[in-house]
JSON list of C-alpha atoms in Angstrom, two decimals:
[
{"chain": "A", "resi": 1396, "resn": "UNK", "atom": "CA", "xyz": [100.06, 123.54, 64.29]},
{"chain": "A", "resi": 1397, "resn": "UNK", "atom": "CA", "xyz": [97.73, 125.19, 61.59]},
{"chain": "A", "resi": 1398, "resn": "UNK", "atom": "CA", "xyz": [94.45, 126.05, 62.63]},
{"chain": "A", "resi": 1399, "resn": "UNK", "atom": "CA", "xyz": [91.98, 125.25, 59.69]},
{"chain": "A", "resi": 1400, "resn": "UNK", "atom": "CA", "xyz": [89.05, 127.17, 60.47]},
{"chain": "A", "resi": 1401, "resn": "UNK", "atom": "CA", "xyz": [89.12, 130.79, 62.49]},
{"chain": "A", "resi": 1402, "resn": "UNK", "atom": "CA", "xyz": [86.35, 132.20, 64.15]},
{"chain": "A", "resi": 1403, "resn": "UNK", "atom": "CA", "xyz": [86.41, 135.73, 65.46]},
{"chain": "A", "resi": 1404, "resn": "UNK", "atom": "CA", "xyz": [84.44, 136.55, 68.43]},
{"chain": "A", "resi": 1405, "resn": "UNK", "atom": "CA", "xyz": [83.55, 139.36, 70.38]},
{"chain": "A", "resi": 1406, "resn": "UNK", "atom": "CA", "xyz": [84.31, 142.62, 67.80]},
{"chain": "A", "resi": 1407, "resn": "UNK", "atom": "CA", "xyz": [85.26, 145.95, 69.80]},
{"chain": "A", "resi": 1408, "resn": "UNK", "atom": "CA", "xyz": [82.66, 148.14, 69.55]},
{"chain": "A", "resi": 1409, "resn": "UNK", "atom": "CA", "xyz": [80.36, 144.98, 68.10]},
{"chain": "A", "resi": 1410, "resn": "UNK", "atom": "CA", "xyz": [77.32, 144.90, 71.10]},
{"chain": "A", "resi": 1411, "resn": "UNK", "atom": "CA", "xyz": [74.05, 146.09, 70.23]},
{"chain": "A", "resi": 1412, "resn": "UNK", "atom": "CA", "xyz": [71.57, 148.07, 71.67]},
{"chain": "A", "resi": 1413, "resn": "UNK", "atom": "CA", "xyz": [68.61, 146.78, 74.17]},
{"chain": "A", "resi": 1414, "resn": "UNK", "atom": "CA", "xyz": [67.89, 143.27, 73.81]},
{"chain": "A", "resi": 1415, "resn": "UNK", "atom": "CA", "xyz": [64.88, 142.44, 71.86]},
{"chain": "A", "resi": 1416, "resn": "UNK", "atom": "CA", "xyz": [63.22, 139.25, 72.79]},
{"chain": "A", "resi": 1417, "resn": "UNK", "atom": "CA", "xyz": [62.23, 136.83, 70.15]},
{"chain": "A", "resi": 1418, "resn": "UNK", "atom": "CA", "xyz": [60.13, 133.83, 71.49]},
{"chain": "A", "resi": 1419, "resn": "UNK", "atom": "CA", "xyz": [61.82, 130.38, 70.45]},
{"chain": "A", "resi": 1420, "resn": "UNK", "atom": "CA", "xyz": [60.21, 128.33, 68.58]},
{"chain": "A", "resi": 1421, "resn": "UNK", "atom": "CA", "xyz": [61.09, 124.91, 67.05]},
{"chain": "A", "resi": 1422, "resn": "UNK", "atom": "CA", "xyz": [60.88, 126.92, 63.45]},
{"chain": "A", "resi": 1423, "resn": "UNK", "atom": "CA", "xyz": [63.18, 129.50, 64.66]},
{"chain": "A", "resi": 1424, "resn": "UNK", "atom": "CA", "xyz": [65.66, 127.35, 66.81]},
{"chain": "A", "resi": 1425, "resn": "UNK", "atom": "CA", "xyz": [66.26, 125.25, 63.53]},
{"chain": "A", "resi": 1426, "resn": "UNK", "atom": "CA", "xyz": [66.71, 128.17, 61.51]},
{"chain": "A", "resi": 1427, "resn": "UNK", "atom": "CA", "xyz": [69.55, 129.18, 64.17]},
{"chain": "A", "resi": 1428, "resn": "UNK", "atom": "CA", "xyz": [71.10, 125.88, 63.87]},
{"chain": "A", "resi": 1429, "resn": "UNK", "atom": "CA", "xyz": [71.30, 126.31, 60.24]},
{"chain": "A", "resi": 1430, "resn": "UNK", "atom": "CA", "xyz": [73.39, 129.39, 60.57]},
{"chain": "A", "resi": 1431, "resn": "UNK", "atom": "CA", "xyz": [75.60, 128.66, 63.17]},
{"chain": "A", "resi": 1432, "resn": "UNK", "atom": "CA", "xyz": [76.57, 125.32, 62.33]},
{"chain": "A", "resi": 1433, "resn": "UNK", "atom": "CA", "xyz": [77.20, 125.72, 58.67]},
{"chain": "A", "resi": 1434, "resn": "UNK", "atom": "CA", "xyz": [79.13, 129.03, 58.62]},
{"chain": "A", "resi": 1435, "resn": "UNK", "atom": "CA", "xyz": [81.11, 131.33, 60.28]},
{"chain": "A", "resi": 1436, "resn": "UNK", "atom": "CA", "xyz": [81.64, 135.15, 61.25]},
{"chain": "A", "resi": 1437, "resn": "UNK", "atom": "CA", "xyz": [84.47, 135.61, 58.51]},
{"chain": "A", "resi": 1438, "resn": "UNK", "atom": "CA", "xyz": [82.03, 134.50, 55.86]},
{"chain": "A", "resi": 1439, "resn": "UNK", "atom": "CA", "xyz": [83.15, 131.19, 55.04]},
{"chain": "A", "resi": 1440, "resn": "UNK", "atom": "CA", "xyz": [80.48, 128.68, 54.00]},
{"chain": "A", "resi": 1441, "resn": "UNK", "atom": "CA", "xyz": [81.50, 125.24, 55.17]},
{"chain": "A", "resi": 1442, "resn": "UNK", "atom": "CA", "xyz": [80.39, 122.07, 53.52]},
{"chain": "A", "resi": 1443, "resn": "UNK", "atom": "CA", "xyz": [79.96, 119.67, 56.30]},
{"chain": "A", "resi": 1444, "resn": "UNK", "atom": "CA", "xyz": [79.02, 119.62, 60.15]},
{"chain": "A", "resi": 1445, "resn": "UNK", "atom": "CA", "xyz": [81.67, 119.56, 62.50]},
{"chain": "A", "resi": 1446, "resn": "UNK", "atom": "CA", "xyz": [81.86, 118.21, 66.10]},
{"chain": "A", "resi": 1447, "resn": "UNK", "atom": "CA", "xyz": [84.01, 116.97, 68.77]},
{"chain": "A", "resi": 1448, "resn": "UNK", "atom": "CA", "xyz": [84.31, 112.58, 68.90]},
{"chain": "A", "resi": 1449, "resn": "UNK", "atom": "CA", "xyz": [81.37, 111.88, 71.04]},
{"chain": "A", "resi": 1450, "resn": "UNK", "atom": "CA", "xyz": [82.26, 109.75, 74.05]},
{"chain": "A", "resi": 1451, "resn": "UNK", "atom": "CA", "xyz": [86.34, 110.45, 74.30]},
{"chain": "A", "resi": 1452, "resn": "UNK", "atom": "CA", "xyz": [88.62, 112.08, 76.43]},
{"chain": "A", "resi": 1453, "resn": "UNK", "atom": "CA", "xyz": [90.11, 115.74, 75.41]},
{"chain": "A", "resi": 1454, "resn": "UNK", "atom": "CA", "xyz": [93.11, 117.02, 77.58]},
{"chain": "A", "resi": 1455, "resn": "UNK", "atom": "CA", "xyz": [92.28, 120.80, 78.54]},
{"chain": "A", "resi": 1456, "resn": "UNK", "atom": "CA", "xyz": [94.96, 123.34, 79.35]},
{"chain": "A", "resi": 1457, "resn": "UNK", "atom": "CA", "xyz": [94.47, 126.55, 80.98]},
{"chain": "A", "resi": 1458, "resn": "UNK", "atom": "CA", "xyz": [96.93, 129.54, 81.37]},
{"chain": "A", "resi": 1459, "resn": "UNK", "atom": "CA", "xyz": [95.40, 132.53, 83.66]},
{"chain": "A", "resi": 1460, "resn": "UNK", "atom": "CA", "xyz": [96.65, 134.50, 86.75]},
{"chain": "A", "resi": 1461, "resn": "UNK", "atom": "CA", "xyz": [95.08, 133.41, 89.72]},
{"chain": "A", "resi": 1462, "resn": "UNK", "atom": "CA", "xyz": [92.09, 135.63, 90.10]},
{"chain": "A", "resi": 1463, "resn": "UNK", "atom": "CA", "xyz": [90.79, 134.73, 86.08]},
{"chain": "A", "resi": 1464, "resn": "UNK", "atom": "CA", "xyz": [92.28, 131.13, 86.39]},
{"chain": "A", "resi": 1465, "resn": "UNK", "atom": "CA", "xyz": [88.80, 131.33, 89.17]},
{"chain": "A", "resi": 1466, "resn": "UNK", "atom": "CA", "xyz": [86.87, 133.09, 87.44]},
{"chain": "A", "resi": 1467, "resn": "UNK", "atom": "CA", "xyz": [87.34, 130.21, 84.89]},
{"chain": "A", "resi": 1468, "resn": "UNK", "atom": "CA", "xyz": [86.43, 127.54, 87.13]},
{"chain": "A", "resi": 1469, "resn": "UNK", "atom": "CA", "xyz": [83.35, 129.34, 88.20]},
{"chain": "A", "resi": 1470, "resn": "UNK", "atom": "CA", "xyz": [82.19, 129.38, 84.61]},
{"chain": "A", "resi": 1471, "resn": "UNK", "atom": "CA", "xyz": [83.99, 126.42, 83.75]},
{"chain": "A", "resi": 1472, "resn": "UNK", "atom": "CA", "xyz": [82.14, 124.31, 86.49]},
{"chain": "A", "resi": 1473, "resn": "UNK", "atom": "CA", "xyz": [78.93, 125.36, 85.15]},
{"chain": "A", "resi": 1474, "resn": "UNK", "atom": "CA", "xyz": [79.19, 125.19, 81.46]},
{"chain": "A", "resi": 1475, "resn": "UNK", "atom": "CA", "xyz": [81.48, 122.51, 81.78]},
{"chain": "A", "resi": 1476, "resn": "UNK", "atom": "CA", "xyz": [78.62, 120.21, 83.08]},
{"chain": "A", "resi": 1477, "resn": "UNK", "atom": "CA", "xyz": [76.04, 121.22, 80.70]},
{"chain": "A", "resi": 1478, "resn": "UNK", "atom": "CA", "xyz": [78.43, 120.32, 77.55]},
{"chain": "A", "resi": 1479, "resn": "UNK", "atom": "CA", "xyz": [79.31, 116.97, 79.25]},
{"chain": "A", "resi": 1480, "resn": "UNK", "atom": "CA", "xyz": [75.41, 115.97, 79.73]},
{"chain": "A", "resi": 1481, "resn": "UNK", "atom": "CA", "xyz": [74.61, 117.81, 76.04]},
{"chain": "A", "resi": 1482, "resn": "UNK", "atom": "CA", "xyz": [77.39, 116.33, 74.04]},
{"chain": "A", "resi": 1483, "resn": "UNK", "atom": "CA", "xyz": [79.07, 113.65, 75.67]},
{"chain": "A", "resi": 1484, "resn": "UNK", "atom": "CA", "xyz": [82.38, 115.07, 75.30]},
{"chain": "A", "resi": 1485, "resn": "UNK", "atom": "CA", "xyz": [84.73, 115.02, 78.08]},
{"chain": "A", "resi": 1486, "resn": "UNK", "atom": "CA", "xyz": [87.70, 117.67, 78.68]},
{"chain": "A", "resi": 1487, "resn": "UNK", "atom": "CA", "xyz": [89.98, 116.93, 81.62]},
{"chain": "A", "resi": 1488, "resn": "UNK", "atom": "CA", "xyz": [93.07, 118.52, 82.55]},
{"chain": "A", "resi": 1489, "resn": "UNK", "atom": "CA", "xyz": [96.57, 117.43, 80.75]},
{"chain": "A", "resi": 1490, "resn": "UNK", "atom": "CA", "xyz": [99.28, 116.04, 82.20]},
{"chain": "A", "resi": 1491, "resn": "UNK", "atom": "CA", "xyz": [101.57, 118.02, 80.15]},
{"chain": "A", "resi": 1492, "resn": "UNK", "atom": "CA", "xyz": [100.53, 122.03, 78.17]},
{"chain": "A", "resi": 1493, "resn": "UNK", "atom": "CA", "xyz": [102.14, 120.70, 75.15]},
{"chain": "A", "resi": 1494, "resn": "UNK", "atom": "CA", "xyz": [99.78, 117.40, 75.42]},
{"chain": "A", "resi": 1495, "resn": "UNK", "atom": "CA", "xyz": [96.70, 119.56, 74.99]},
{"chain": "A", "resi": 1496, "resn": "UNK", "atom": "CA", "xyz": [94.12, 118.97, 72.58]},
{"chain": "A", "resi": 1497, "resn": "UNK", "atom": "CA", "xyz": [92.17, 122.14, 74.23]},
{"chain": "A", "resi": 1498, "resn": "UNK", "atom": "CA", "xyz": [94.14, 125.09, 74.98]},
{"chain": "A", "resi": 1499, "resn": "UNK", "atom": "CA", "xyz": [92.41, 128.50, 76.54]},
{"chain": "A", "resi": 1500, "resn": "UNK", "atom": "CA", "xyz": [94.66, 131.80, 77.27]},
{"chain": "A", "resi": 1501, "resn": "UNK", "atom": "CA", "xyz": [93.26, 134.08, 79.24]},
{"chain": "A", "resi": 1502, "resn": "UNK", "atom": "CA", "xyz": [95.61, 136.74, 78.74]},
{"chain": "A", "resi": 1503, "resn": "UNK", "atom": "CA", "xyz": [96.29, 140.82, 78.53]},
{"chain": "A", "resi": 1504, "resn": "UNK", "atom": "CA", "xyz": [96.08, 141.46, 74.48]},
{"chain": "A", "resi": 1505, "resn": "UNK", "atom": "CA", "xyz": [99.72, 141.44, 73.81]},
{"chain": "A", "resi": 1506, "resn": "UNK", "atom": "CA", "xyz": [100.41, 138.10, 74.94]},
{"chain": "A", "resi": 1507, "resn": "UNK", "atom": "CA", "xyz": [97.08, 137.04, 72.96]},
{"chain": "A", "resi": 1508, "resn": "UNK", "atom": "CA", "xyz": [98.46, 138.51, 69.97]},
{"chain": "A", "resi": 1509, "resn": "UNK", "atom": "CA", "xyz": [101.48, 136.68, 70.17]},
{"chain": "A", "resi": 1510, "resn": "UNK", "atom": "CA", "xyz": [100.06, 133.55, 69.74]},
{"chain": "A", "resi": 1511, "resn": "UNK", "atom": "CA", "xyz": [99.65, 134.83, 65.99]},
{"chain": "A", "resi": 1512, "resn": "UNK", "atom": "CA", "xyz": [97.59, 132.61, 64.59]},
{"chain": "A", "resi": 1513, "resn": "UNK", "atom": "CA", "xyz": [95.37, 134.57, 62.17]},
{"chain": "A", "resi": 1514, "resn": "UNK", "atom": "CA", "xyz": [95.59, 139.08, 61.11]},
{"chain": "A", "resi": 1515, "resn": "UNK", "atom": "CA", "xyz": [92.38, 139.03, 61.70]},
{"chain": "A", "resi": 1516, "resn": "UNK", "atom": "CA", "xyz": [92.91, 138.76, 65.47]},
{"chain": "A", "resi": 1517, "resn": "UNK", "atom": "CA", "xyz": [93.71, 142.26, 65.79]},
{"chain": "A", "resi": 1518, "resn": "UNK", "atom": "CA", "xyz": [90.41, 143.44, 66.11]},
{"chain": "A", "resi": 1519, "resn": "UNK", "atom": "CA", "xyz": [89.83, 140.88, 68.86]},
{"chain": "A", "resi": 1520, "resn": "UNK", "atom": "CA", "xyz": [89.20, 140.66, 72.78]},
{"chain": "A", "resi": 1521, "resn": "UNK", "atom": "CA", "xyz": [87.79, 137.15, 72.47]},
{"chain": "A", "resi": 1522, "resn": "UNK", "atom": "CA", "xyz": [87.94, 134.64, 69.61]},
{"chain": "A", "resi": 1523, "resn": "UNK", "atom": "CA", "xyz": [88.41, 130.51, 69.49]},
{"chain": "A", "resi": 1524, "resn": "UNK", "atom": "CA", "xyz": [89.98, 128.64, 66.51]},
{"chain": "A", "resi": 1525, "resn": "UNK", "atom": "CA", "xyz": [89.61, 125.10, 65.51]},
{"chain": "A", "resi": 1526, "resn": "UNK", "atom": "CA", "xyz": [91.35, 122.51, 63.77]},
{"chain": "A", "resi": 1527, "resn": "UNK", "atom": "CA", "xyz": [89.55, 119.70, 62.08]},
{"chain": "A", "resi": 1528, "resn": "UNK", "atom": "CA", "xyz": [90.58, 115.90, 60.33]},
{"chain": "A", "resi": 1529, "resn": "UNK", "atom": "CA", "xyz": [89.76, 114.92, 57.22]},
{"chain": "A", "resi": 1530, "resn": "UNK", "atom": "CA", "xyz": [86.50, 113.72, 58.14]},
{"chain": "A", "resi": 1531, "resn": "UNK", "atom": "CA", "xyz": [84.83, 116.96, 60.11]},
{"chain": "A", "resi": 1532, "resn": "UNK", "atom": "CA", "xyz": [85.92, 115.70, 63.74]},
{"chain": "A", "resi": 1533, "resn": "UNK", "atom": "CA", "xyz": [87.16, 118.84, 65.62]},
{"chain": "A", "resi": 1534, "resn": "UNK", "atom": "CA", "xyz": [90.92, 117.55, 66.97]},
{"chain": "A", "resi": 1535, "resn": "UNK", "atom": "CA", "xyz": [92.14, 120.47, 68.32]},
{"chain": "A", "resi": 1536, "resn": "UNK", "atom": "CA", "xyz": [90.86, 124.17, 69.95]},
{"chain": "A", "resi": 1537, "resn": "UNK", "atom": "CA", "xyz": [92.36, 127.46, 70.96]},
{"chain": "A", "resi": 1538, "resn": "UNK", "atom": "CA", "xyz": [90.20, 130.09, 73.04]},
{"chain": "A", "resi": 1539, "resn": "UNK", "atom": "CA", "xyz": [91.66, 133.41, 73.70]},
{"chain": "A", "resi": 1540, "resn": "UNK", "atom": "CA", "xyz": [90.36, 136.18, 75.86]},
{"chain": "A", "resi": 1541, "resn": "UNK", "atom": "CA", "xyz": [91.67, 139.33, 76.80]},
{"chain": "A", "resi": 1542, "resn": "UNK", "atom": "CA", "xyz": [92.05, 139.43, 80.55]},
{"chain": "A", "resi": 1543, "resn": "UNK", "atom": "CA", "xyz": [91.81, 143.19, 80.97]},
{"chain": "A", "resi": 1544, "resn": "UNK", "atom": "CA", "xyz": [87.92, 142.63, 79.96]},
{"chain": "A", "resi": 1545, "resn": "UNK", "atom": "CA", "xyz": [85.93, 143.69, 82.72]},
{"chain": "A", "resi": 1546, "resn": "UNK", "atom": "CA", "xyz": [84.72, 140.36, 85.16]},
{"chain": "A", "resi": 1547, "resn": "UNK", "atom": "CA", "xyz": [81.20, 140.50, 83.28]},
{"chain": "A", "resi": 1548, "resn": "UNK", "atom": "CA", "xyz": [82.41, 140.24, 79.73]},
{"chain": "A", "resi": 1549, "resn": "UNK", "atom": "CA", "xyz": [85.07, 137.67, 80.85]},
{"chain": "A", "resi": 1550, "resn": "UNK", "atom": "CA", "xyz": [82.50, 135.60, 82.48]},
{"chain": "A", "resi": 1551, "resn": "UNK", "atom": "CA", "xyz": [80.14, 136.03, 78.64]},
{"chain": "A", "resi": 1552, "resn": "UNK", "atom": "CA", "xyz": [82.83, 135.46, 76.70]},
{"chain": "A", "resi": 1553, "resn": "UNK", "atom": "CA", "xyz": [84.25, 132.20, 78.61]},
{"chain": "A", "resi": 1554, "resn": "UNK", "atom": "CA", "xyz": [80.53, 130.19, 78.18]},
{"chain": "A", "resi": 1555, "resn": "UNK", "atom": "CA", "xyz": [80.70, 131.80, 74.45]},
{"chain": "A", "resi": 1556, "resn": "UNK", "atom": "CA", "xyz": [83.61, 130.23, 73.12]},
{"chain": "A", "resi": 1557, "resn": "UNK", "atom": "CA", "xyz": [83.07, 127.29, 75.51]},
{"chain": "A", "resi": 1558, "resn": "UNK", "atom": "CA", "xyz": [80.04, 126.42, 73.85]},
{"chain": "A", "resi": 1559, "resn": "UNK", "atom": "CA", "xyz": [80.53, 127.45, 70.30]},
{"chain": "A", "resi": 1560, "resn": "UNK", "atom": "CA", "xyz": [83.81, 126.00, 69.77]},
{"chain": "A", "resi": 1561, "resn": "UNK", "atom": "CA", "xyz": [81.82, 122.56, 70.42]},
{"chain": "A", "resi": 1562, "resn": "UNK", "atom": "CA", "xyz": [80.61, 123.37, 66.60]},
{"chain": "A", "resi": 1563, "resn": "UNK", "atom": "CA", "xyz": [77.96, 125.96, 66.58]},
{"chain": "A", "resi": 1564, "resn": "UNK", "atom": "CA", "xyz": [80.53, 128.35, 65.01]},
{"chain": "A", "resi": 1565, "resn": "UNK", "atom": "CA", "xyz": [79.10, 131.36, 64.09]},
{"chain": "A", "resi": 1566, "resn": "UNK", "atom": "CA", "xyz": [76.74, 134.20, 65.54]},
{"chain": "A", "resi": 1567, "resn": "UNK", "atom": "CA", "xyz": [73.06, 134.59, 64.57]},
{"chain": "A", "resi": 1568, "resn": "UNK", "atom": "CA", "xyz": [70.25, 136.12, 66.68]},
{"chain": "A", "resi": 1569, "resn": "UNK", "atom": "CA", "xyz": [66.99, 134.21, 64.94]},
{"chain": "A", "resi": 1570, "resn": "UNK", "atom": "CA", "xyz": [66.03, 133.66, 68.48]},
{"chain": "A", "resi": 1571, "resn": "UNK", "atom": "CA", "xyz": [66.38, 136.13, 71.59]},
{"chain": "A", "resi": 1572, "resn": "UNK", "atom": "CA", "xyz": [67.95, 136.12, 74.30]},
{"chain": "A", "resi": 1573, "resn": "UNK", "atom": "CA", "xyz": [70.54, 133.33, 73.02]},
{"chain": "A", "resi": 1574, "resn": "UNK", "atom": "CA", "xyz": [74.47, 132.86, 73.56]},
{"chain": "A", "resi": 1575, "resn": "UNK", "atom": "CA", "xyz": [74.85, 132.84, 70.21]},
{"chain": "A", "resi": 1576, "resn": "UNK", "atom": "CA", "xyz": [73.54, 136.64, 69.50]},
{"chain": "A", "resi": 1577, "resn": "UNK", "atom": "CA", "xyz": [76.08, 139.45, 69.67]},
{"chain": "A", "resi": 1578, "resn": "UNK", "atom": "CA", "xyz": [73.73, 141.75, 71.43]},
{"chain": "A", "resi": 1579, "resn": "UNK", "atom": "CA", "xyz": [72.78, 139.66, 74.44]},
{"chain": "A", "resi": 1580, "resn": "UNK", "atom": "CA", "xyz": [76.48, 139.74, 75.74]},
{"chain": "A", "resi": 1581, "resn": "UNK", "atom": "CA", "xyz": [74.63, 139.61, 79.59]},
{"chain": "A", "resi": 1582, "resn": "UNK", "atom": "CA", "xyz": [74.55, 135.66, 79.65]},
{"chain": "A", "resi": 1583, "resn": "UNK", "atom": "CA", "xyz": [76.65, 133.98, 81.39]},
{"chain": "A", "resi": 1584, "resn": "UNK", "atom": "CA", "xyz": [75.44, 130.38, 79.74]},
{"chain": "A", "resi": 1585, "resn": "UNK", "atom": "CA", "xyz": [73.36, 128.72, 77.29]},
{"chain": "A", "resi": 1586, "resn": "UNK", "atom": "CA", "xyz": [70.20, 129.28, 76.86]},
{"chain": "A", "resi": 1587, "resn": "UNK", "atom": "CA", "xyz": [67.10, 126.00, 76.98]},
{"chain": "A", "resi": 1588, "resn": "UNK", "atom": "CA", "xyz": [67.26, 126.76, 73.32]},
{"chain": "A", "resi": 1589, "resn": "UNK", "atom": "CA", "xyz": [70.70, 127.27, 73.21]},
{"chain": "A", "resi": 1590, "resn": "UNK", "atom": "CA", "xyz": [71.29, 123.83, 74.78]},
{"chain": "A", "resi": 1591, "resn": "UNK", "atom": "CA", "xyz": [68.91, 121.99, 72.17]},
{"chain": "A", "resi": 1592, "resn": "UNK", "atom": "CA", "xyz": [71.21, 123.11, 69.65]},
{"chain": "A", "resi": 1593, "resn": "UNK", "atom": "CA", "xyz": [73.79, 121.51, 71.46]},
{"chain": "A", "resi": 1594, "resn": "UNK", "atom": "CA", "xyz": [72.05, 118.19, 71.98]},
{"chain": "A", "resi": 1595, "resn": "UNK", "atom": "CA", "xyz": [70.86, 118.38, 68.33]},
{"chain": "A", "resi": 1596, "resn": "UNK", "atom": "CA", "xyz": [74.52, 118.63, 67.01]},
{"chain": "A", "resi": 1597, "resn": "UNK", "atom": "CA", "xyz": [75.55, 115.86, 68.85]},
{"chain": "A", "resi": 1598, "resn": "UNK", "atom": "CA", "xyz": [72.85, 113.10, 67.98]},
{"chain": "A", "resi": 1599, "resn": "UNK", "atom": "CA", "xyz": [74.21, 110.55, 66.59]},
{"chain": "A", "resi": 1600, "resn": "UNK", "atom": "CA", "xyz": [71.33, 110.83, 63.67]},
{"chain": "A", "resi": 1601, "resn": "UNK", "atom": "CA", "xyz": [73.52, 113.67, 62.82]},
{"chain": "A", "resi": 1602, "resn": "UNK", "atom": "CA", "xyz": [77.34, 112.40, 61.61]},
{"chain": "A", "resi": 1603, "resn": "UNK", "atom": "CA", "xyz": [80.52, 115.03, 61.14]},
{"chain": "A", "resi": 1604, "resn": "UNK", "atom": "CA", "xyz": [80.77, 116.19, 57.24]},
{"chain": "A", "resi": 1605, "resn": "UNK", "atom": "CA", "xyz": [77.24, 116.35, 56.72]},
{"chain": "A", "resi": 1606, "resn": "UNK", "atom": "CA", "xyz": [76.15, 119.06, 54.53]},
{"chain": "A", "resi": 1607, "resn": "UNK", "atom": "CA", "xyz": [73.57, 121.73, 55.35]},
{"chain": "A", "resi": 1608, "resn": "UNK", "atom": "CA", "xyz": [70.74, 119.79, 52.79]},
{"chain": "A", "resi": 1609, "resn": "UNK", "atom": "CA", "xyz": [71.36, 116.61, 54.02]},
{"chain": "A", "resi": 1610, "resn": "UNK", "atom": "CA", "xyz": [71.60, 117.44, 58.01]},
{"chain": "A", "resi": 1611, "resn": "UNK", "atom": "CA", "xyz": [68.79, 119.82, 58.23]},
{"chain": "A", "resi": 1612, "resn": "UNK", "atom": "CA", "xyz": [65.59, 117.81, 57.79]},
{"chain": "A", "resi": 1613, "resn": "UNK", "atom": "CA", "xyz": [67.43, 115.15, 60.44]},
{"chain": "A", "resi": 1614, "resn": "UNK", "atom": "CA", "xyz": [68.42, 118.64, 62.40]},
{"chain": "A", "resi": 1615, "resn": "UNK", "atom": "CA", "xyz": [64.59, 120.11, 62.49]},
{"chain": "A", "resi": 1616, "resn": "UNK", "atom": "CA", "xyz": [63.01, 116.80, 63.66]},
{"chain": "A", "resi": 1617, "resn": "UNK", "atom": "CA", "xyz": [65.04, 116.22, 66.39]},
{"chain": "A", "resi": 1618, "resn": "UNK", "atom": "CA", "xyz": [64.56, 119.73, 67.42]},
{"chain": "A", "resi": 1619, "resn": "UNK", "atom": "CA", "xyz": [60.46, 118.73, 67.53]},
{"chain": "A", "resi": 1620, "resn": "UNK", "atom": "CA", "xyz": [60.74, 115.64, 69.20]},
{"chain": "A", "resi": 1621, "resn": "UNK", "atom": "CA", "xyz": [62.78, 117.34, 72.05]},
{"chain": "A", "resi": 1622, "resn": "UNK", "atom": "CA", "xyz": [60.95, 120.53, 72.73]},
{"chain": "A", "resi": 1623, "resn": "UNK", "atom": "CA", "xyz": [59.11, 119.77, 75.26]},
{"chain": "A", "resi": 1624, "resn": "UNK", "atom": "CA", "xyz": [61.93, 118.05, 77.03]},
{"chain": "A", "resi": 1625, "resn": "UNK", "atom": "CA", "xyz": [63.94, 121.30, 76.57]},
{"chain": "A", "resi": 1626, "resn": "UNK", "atom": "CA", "xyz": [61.23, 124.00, 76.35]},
{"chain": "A", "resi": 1627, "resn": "UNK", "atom": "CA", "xyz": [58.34, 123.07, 78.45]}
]
């Protein structure tokens, strides 16, 4: 199976100092769906949205010892439910590994190396990849996550690449505190603002293969008609 797009997460060494708190506001949360939904962290500038189908059915499978395969559905549970209500797309478990449309290792580094799917994973303790069709609808996802992370970076990085391999790919920090931004690696799940971006992606006012003109005008006014909903 090749993996179209690769995002790297999580960079050894990558966290930055105290978090700085930048107020959302509709300006800034649209500017932050601008850069995470039309790029990615190994510089690649994509021409059209991308999303899960809305409304289907994705078969999930997890490999984990027992203690992270928990630690998973503590996380899992949580975020799990938010994407569902933000999104509409459902992940349940597969009858068969091979069957998977989702797949998520949580794994010592050697084993996550061996999957082999890009060099750039060297550097990694925590990345996703996706596959896309022809017409910008995400069809298949890999998470990886090195299990020797300590529980509180397991439990970050889990609701990271949960959320961002829905199709807000990339890392930007326009907004603070926020999932998305590399230094605020203390949350454990999406942000209100966070979440808008989710709910914003998957509108359907917004369609898969948009580009960033087109889908940004549609992008910032459904941010304003939902801030209070989200915000207030």
């Amino acid at each position: 199976m090749h993996y179209l797009i690769l995002i790297t997460l999580f960079l050894v060494g990558c966290v930055t100092g105290p978090t700085e708190t930048i107020k959302p506001t509709p300006e800034l949360v649209a500017r932050q769906f601008g850069d995470v939904v039309f790029s990615n962290e190994i510089g690649n500038q994509d021409s059209g949205l991308m999303r899960w189908p809305r409304n289907k059915s994705v078969g999930m499978a997890l490999t984990a010892d027992r203690a992270r395969a928990q630690q998973f559905n503590d996380v899992g549970d949580r975020v799990g439910a938010m994407l569902l209500r933000e999104t509409s797309a459902t992940f349940v478990p597969a009858q068969r590994p091979e069957d998977a449309r989702y797949l998520i290792f949580l794994a010592p580094r050697w084993q996550l190396d061996a999957l082999k799917l890009d060099a750039a994973l060297d550097y990694q303790k925590c990345f996703f990849a996706l596959k896309t069709d022809a017409d910008h609808n995400i069809t298949h996802a890999i998470i990886g996550i090195d299990s020797t992370l300590d529980d509180d970076r397991v439990r970050h990085c889990l609701a990271e690449e949960l959320t961002q391999s829905m199709g807000l790919r990339d890392d930007a920090c326009d907004y603070r505190p926020s999932l998305f931004c590399e230094g605020d690696s203390h949350l454990h799940a999406p942000t209100n603002a966070d979440r808008l971006m989710l709910r914003t992606l998957y509108d359907p006012a917004l369609q898969p293969g948009m580009t960033k003109d087109i889908a940004m005008p549609i992008a910032r006014r459904l941010i304003r008609e939902r801030w209070g909903e989200y915000m207030n």
